[in-house]
XYZ file of C-alpha atoms in Angstrom:
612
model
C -28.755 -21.809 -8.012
C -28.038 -25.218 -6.172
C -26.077 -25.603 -4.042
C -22.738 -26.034 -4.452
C -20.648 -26.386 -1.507
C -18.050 -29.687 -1.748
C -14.560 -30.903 -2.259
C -12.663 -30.259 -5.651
C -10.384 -33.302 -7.120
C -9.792 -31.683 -10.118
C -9.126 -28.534 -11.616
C -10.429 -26.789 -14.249
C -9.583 -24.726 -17.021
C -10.831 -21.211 -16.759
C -13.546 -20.026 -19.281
C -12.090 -18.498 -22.227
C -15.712 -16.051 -22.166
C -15.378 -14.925 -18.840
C -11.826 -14.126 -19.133
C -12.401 -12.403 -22.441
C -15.078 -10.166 -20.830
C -12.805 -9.868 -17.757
C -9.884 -8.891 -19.639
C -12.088 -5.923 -21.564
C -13.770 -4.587 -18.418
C -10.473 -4.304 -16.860
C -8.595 -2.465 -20.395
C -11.748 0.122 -19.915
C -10.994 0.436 -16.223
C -8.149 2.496 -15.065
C -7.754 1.924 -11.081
C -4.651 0.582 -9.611
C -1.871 -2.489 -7.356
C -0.306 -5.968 -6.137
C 2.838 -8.193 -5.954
C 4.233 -11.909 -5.822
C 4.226 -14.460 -2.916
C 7.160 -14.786 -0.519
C 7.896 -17.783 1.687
C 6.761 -17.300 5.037
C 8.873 -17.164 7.812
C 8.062 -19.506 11.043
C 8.971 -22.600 13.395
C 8.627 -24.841 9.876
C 8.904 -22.114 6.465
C 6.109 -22.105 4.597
C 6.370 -23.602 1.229
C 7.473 -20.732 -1.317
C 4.712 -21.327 -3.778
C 1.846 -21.177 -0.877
C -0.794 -18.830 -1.725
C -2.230 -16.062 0.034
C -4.944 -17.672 1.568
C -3.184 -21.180 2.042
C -4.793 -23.523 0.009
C -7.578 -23.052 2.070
C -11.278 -23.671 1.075
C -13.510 -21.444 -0.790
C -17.156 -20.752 -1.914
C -17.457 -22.657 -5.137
C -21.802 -20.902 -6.203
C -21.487 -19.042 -9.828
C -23.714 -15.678 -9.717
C -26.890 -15.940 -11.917
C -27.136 -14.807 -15.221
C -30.012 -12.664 -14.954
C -29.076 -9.091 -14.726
C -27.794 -8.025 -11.434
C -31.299 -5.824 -9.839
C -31.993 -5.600 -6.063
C -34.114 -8.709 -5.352
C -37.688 -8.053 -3.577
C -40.203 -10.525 -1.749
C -38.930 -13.085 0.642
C -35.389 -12.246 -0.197
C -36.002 -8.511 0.355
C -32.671 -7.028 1.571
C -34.007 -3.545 2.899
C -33.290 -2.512 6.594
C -36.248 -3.749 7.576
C -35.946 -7.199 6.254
C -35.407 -9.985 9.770
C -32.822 -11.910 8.503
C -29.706 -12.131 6.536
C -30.804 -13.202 2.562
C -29.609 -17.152 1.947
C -30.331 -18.789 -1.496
C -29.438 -17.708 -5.018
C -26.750 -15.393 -5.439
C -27.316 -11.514 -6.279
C -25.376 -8.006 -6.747
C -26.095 -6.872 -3.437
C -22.740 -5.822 -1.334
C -23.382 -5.079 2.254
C -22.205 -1.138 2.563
C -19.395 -1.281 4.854
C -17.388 -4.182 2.825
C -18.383 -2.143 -0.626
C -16.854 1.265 1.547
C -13.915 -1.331 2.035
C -13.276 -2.292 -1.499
C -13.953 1.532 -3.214
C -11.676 2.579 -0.421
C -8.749 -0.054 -1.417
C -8.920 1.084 -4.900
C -8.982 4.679 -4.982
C -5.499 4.353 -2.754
C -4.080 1.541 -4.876
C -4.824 3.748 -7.792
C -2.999 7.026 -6.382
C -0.200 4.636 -5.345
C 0.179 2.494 -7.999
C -2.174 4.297 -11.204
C -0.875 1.376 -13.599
C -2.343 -1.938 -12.112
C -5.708 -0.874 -12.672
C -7.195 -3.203 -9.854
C -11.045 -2.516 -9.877
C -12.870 -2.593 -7.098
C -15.204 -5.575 -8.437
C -12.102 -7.646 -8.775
C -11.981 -7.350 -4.859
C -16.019 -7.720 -4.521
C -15.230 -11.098 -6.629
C -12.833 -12.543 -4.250
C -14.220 -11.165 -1.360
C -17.470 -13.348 -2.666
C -15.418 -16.304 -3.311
C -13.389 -16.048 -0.073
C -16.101 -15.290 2.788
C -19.196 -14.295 0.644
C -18.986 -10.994 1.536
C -17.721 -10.993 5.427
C -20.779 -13.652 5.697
C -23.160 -10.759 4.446
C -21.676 -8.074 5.689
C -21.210 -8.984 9.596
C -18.955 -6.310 10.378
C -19.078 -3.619 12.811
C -19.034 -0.255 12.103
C -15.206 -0.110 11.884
C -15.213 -2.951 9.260
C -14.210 -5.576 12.073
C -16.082 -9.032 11.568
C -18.513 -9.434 14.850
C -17.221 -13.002 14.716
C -13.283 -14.005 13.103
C -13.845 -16.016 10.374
C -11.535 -19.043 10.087
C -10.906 -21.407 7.472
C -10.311 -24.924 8.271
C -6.941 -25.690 9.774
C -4.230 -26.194 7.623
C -2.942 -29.528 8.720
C -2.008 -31.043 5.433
C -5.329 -33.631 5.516
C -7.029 -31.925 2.673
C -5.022 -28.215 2.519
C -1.421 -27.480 2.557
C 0.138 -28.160 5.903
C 1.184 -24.815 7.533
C 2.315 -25.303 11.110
C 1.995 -22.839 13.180
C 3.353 -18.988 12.610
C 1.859 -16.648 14.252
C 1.002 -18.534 18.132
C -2.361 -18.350 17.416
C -2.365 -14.465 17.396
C -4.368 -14.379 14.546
C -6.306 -17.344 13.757
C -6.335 -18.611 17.700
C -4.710 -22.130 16.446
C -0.717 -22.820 18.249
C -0.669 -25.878 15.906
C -1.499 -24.833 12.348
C -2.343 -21.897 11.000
C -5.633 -21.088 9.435
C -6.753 -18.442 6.827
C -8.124 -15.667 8.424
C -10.685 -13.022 7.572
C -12.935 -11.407 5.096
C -9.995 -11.990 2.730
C -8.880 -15.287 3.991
C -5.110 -14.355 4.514
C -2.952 -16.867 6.436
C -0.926 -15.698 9.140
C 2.567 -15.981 7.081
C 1.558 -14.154 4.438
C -0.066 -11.499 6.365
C 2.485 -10.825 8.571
C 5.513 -12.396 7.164
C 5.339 -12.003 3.366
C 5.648 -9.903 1.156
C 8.789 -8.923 -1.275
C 10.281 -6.994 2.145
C 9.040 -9.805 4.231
C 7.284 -7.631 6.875
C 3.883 -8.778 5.262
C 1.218 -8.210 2.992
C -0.786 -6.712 6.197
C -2.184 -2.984 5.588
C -3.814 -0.219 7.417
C -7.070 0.136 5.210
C -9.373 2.478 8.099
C -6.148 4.082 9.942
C -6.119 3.228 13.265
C -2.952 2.548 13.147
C -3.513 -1.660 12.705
C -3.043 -4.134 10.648
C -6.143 -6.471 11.455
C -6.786 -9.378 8.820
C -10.613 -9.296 10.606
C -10.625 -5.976 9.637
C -12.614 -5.629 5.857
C -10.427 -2.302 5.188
C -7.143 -3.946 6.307
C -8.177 -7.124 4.439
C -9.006 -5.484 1.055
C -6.090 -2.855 0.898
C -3.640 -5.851 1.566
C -5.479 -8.396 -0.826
C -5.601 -5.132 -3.655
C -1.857 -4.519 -2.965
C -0.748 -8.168 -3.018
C -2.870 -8.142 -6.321
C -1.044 -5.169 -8.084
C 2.596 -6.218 -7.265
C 5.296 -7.504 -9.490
C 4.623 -4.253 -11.560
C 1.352 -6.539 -12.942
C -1.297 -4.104 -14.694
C -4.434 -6.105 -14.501
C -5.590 -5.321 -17.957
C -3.287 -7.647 -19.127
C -4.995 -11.006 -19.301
C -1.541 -12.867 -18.493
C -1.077 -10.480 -15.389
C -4.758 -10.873 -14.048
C -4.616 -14.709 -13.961
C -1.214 -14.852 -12.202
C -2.551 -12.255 -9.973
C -5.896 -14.496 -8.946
C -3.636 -17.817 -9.267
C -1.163 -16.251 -6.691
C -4.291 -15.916 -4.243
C -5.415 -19.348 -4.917
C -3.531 -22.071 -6.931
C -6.797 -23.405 -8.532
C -8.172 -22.667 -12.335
C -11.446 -23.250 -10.905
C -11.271 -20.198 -8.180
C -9.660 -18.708 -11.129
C -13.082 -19.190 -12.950
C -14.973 -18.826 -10.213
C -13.671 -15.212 -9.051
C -13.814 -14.200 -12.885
C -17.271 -15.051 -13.138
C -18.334 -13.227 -10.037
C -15.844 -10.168 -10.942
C -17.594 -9.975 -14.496
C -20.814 -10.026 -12.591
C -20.476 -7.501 -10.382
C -18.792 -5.386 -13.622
C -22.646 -5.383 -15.025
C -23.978 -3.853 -12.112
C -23.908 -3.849 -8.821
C -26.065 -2.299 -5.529
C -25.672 -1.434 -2.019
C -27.252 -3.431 0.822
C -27.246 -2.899 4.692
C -25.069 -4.606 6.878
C -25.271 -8.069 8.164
C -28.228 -8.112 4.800
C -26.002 -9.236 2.225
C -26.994 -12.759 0.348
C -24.904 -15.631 2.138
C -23.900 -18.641 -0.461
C -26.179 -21.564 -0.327
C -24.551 -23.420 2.007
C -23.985 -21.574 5.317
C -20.748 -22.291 8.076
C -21.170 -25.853 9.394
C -22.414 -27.461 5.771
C -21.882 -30.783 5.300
C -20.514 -32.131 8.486
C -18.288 -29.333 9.291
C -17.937 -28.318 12.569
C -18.399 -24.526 13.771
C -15.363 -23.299 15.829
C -15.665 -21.080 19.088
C -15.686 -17.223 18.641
C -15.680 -18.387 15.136
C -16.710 -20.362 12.134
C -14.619 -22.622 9.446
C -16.218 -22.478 6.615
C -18.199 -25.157 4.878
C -16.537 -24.718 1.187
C -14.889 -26.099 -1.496
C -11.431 -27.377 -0.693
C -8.828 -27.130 -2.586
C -4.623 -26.809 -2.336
C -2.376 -29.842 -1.063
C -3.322 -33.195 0.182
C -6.931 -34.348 0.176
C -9.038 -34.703 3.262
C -12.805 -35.361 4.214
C -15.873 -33.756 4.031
C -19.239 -34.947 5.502
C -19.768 -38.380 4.152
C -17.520 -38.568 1.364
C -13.453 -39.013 1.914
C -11.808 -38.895 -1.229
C -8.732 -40.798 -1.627
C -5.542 -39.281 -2.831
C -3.717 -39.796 -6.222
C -7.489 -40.701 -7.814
C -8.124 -36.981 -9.635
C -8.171 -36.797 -13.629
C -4.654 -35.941 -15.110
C -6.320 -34.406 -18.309
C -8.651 -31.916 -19.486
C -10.499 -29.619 -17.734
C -12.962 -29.914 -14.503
C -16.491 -30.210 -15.762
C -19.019 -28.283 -13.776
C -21.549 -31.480 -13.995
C -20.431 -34.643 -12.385
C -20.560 -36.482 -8.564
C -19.404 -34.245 -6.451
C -17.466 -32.145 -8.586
C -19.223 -29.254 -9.818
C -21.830 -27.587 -10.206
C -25.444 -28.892 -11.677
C -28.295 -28.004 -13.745
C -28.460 -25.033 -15.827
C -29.159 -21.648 -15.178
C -32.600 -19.971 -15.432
C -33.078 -16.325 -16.173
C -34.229 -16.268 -12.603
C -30.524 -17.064 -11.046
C -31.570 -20.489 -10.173
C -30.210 -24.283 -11.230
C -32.618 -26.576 -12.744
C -31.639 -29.873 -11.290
C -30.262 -32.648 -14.037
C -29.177 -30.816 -17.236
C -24.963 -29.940 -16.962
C -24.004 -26.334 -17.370
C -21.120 -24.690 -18.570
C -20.081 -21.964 -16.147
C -18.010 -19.847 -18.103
C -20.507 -19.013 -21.002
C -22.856 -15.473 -20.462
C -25.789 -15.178 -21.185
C -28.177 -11.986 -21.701
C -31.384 -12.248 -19.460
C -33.442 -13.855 -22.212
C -30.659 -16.590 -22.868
C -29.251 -15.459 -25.932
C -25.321 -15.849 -25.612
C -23.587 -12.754 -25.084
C -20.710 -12.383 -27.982
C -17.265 -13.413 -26.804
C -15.114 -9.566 -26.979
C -11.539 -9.669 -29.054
C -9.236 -9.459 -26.661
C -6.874 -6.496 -27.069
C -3.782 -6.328 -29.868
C -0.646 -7.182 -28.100
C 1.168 -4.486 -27.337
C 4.285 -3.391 -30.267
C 7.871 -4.516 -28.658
C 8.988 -0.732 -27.413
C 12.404 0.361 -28.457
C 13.235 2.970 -26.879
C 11.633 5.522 -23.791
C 11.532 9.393 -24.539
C 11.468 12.341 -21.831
C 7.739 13.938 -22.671
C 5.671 17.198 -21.378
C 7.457 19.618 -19.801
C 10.983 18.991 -18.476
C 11.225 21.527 -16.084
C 10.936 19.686 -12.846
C 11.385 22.332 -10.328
C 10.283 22.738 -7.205
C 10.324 24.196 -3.291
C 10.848 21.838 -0.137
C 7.969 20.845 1.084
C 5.724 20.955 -1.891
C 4.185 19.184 -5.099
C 5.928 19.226 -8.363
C 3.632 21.334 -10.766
C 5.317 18.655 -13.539
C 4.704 15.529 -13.740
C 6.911 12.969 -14.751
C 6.130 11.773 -18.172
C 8.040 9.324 -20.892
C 6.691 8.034 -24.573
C 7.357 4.464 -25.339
C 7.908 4.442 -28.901
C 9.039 1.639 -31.294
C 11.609 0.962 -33.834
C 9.371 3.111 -36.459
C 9.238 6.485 -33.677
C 5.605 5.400 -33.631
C 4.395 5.252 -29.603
C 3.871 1.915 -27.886
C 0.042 1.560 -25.738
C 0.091 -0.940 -22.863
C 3.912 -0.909 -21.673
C 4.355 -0.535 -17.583
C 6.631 2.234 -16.790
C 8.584 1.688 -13.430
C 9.608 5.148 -12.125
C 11.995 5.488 -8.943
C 13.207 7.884 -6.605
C 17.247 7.548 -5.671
C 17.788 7.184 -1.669
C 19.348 10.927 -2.330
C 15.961 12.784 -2.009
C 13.105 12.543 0.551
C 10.347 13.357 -2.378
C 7.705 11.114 -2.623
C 5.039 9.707 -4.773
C 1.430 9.275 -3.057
C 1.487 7.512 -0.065
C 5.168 7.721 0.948
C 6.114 5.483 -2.176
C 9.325 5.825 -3.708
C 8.121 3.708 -6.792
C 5.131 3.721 -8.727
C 4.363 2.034 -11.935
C 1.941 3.413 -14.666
C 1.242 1.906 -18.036
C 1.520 3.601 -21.219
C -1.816 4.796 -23.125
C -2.488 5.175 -26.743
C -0.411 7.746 -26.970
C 2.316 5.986 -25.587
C 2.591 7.994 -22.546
C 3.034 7.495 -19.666
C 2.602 10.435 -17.017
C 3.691 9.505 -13.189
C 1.479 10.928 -10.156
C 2.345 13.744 -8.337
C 5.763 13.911 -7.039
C 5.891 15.621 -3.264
C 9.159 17.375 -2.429
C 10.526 17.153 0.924
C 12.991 19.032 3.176
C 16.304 17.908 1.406
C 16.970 20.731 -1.557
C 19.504 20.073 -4.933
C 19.073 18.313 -7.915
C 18.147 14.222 -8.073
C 17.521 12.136 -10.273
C 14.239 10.485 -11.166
C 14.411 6.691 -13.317
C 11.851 5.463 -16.015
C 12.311 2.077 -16.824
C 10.007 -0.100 -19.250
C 8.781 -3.213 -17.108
C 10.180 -6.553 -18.930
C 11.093 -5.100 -21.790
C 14.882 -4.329 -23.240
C 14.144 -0.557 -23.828
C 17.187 1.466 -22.672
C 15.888 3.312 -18.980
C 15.395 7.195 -19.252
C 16.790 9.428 -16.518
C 14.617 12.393 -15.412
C 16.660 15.502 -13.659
C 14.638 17.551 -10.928
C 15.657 20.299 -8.249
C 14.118 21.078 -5.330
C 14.902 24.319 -4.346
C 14.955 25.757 -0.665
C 11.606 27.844 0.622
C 12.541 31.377 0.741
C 13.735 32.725 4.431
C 11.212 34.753 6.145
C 11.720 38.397 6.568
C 13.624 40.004 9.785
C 13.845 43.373 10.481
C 15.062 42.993 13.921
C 17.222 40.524 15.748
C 17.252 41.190 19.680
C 18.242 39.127 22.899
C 15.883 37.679 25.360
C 18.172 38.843 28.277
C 20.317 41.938 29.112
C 22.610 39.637 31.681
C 26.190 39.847 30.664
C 27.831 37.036 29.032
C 31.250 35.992 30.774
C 32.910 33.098 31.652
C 36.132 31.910 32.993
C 38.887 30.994 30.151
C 39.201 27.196 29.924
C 35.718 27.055 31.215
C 32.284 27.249 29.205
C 29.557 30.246 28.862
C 26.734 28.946 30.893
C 23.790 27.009 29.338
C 21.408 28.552 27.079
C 23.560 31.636 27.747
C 22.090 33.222 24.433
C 19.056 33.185 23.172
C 17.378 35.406 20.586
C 14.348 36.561 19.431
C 13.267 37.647 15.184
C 10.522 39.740 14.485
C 9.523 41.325 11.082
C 7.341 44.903 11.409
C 7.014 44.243 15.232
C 5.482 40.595 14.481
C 7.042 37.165 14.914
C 9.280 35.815 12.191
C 9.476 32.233 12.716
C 11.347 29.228 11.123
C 14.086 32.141 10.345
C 17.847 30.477 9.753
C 20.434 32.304 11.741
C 24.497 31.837 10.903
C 26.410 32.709 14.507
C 29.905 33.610 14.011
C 32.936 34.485 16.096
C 34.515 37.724 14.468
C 37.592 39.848 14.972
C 37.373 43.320 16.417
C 37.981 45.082 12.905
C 35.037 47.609 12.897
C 35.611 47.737 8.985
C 36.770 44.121 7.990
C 35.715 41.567 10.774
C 36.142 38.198 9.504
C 35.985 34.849 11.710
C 38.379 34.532 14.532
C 40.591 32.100 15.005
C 41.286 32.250 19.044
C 38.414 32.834 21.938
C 35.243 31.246 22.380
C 33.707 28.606 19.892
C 31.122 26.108 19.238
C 31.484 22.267 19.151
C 29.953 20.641 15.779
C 27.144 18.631 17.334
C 27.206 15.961 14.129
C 31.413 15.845 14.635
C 32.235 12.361 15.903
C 35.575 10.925 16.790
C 39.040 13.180 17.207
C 36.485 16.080 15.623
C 34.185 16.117 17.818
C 35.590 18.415 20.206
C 37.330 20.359 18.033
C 36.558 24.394 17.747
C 33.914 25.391 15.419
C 33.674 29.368 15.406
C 30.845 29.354 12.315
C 27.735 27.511 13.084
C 24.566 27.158 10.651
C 21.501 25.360 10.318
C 20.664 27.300 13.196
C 16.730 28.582 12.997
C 14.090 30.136 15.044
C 11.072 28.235 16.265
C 7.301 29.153 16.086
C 7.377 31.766 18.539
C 10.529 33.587 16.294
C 13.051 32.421 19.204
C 16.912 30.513 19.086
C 18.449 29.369 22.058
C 22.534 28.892 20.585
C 23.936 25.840 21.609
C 26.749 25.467 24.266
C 29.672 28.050 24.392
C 32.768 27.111 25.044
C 36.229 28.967 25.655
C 39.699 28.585 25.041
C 43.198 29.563 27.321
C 42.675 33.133 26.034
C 41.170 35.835 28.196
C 39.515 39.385 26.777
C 36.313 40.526 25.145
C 35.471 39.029 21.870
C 32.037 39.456 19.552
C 29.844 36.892 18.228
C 27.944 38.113 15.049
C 24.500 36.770 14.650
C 23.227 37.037 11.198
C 20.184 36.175 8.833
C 19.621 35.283 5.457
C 17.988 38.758 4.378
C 21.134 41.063 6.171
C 19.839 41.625 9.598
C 22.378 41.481 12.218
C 22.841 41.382 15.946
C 26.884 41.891 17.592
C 26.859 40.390 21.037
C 29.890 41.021 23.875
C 31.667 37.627 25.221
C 33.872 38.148 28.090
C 36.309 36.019 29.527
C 38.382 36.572 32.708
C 41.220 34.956 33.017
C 41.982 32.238 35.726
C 42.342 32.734 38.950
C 46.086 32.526 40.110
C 47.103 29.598 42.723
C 49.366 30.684 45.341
């Protein structure tokens, strides 16, 4: 495959083949997420329509049409191999940055089941972006051994982006630069986002959010990619998804071609062995940047600018019709061979695959559109029931069905969590879409339950369509109290104080056991009762608590029943602060727990001392 490295003036229409076969690789898939772009926030906003990776430049090479099979000979990727593969394109992905992309879908997917993001959508941008982290020059964290930089976005060529992050990421305090395996600008990694705290993710789980890092990079790029509620099997939802990345139909094409690629096979390769595109860092006048490389690619996004030996001048591009792949210094030429590489001369459509012998592969139907849903219907079993702190053995489920009561494929179902309840889908999330199947359904992940007990109530609503929303009841009920036999004190030091004056601290403190053992995380109620050996009830003078969550006039007020009280993992309660009242005499506090087991403790108080 020539080379293909230059400066884009015009941009072309994406190929109606590759996005056909695109769009029925990803209907067959079923992984998962992504979202769409918010202004950045810095000393000058970033335009509100800037992509993720700025406008910046990309790798422009198409992968060959031969069938993806681990190349041998000079280009010989094994371990042993003494230098990185250059030249035609090939299926190889180095093994950490294919660990990175698997890794980025499998969580998207248990996040967010209904985007359906595969990982070779990821491999195709990754390509595209960086080929590959520049063959897989990572560490063994996924960090790139050198950052990887794209040229500086100073409006001369690119969109101009002063500025955001003070060089944090991309080591420029003038403009910002796309960063990365993934190319992310500093805005949108750490400033976009629908929240605006960024696109940035924790992909390995250290605890950072490095754009250099390949994990990072991917799960960000795969969430960015699945947001919005897009489900990636839907042709108009994949292009806005790539378009949001880049705002080019010919990195549209580009990624599509490489993503349908990698679709018919694919291979793992060593680190730092992957296959570089044809025209390294540095290309074409280019300069390389310390600790760091800009990248000799395409360019594309706002402006125009120079590249080695040819400026072009701005206002000059084509209005009309698609970019042509043939053509000075706009495209790609010759035509493929069954070998992967250009014959020099003869102009090539891009988009158009081809079977290793050259026969055209026949363009797919794309799918039916989906029936206009009328209505969502609670499905599966409606008991959604539950103890704090575990999974739901339900799951979630509504039909979409239409006008006819016949059930709707291919509508995204939002479901969300109220702010009431602390249960969770995967990952923390307190949405998730899915999209319905042929049946109609559609069946939400696992719901967690947390500490908070009582009913809530979970929403279904259809995505961008008109259907009435369904409300889903649940209850999470609280995890049965541990067994006590035996409630005793730590200490056999009498408890007195001085009325008007409190008990001292950690006066009281208690110990559960069940059949001599430990009972721990047992709830205790304390309660000062009247002396009525046959009908005590809760006293209304003597010593009392103070409700530590009172604020205000209440917060000193008397409290003489206290809960939410419980024992810790060695089966022991230390009682909060005890305070007393003007009135002197012996008085009981009742300690009891949820099963009946008791323990009757002696306060006394002494009155005041008399002044002379």
């Amino acid at each position: 495959m020539a080379a293909t490295i230059r400066r884009r003036l015009r941009r072309g229409a994406a190929s109606t083949a590759v996005a056909a076969l695109v769009l029925a690789a990803l209907t067959a898939s079923q992984s998962p997420a992504g979202a769409k772009n918010t202004a950045a926030k810095g000393p000058e906003p970033t335009p509100a329509d800037t992509p993720i990776d700025g406008g910046a430049a990309y790798y422009t090479d198409l992968p060959p049409l031969n069938s993806p099979v681990p190349p041998r000979g000079s280009n010989d990727p094994r371990p042993d191999g003494d230098s990185i593969v250059t030249g035609p394109a090939q299926a190889g992905i180095p093994a950490t940055v294919l660990a990175a992309y698997k890794k980025a879908e499998s969580e998207i997917r248990a996040a967010d089941p209904g985007c359906r993001l595969p990982w070779q959508l990821l491999a195709g941008i990754g390509k595209v972006e960086s080929g590959q982290a520049r063959g897989g020059a990572v560490d063994a964290e996924g960090t790139t051994l050198q950052p990887i930089l794209g040229p500086q976005l100073n409006g001369h060529g690119f969109a101009r982006i002063t500025d955001t992050d003070g060089g944090r990421y991309d080591g420029d305090r003038t403009h910002d630069r796309a960063v990365g395996p993934m190319q992310f600008i500093p805005s949108t990694w750490s400033q976009g986002g629908p929240a605006g705290t960024g696109w940035g993710a924790d992909g390995n789980g250290d605890g950072k959010k490095d754009p250099n890092n390949v994990f990072d990079a991917a799960l960000a790029a795969g969430t960015y990619l699945c947001a919005g509620g897009r489900n990636l099997s839907v042709q108009q939802d994949l292009d806005s998804a790539v378009l949001g990345y880049n705002h080019s139909e010919e990195y549209l094409r580009t990624v599509l071609s490489w993503f349908a690629f990698y679709r018919t096979g694919s291979y793992e390769v060593p680190d730092g062995k992957g296959v570089l595109p044809a025209h390294r860092p540095g290309a074409n006048g280019t300069r390389d940047h310390a600790n760091g490389s800009t990248e000799g690619r395409t360019g594309h996004g706002r402006g125009t600018g120079d590249t080695a030996g040819n400026r072009p001048h701005p206002g000059r591009t084509k209005p009309n019709g698609p970019a042509k792949p043939g053509g000075s210094g706009d495209g790609h030429t010759g035509s493929h061979t069954p070998g992967g590489d250009h014959t020099p001369g003869t102009p090539e459509t891009p988009g158009t695959p081809q079977t290793p012998g050259g026969k055209p592969t026949p363009t797919p139907k794309p799918p039916t559109k989906p029936t206009t849903p009328t209505a969502l219907q609670q499905a599966g079993d409606q008991d959604l029931t539950t103890t704090a702190g575990t999974d739901f053995t339900t799951k979630p489920q509504v039909r979409a069905v239409d006008a006819a009561g016949k059930p709707v494929a291919g509508v995204p179902v939002r479901f969300t969590l109220p702010g009431t309840t602390d249960a969770r889908f995967p990952g923390g999330a307190t949405t998730t879409i899915v999209t319905t199947g042929k049946d109609g359904l559609a069946t939400a992940p696992t719901l967690h339950a947390g500490d908070k007990t009582g009913d809530f109530t979970l929403r279904a609503t259809a995505v961008g369509r008109t259907a009435p929303a369904v409300d889903i009841k649940a209850t999470v009920k609280a995890k049965p109290a541990p067994k006590v036999d035996l409630l005793t004190r730590t200490s056999d030091k009498e408890l007195t104080a001085t009325a008007g004056h409190a008990f001292a601290e950690d006066a009281v403190e208690i110990k559960t056991t069940y059949q001599g053992k430990i009972a721990a995380g047992v709830p205790i109620t304390a309660t000062m009762i009247t002396d009525d050996p046959d009908h005590p009830v809760q006293n209304d003078k003597g010593p009392y608590f103070k409700d530590p969550q009172a604020t205000g006039d209440n917060k000193d007020k008397p409290l003489r029943t206290l809960t939410g009280l419980t024992t810790d993992a060695d089966g022991l309660l230390k009682l909060p602060k005890i305070y007393t009242d003007t009135h002197p005499g012996t008085f009981l506090l009742r300690l009891t727990t949820p099963n009946g087991t008791t323990l009757t403790l002696k306060l006394k108080i002494a009155a005041p001392a008399k002044t002379a």
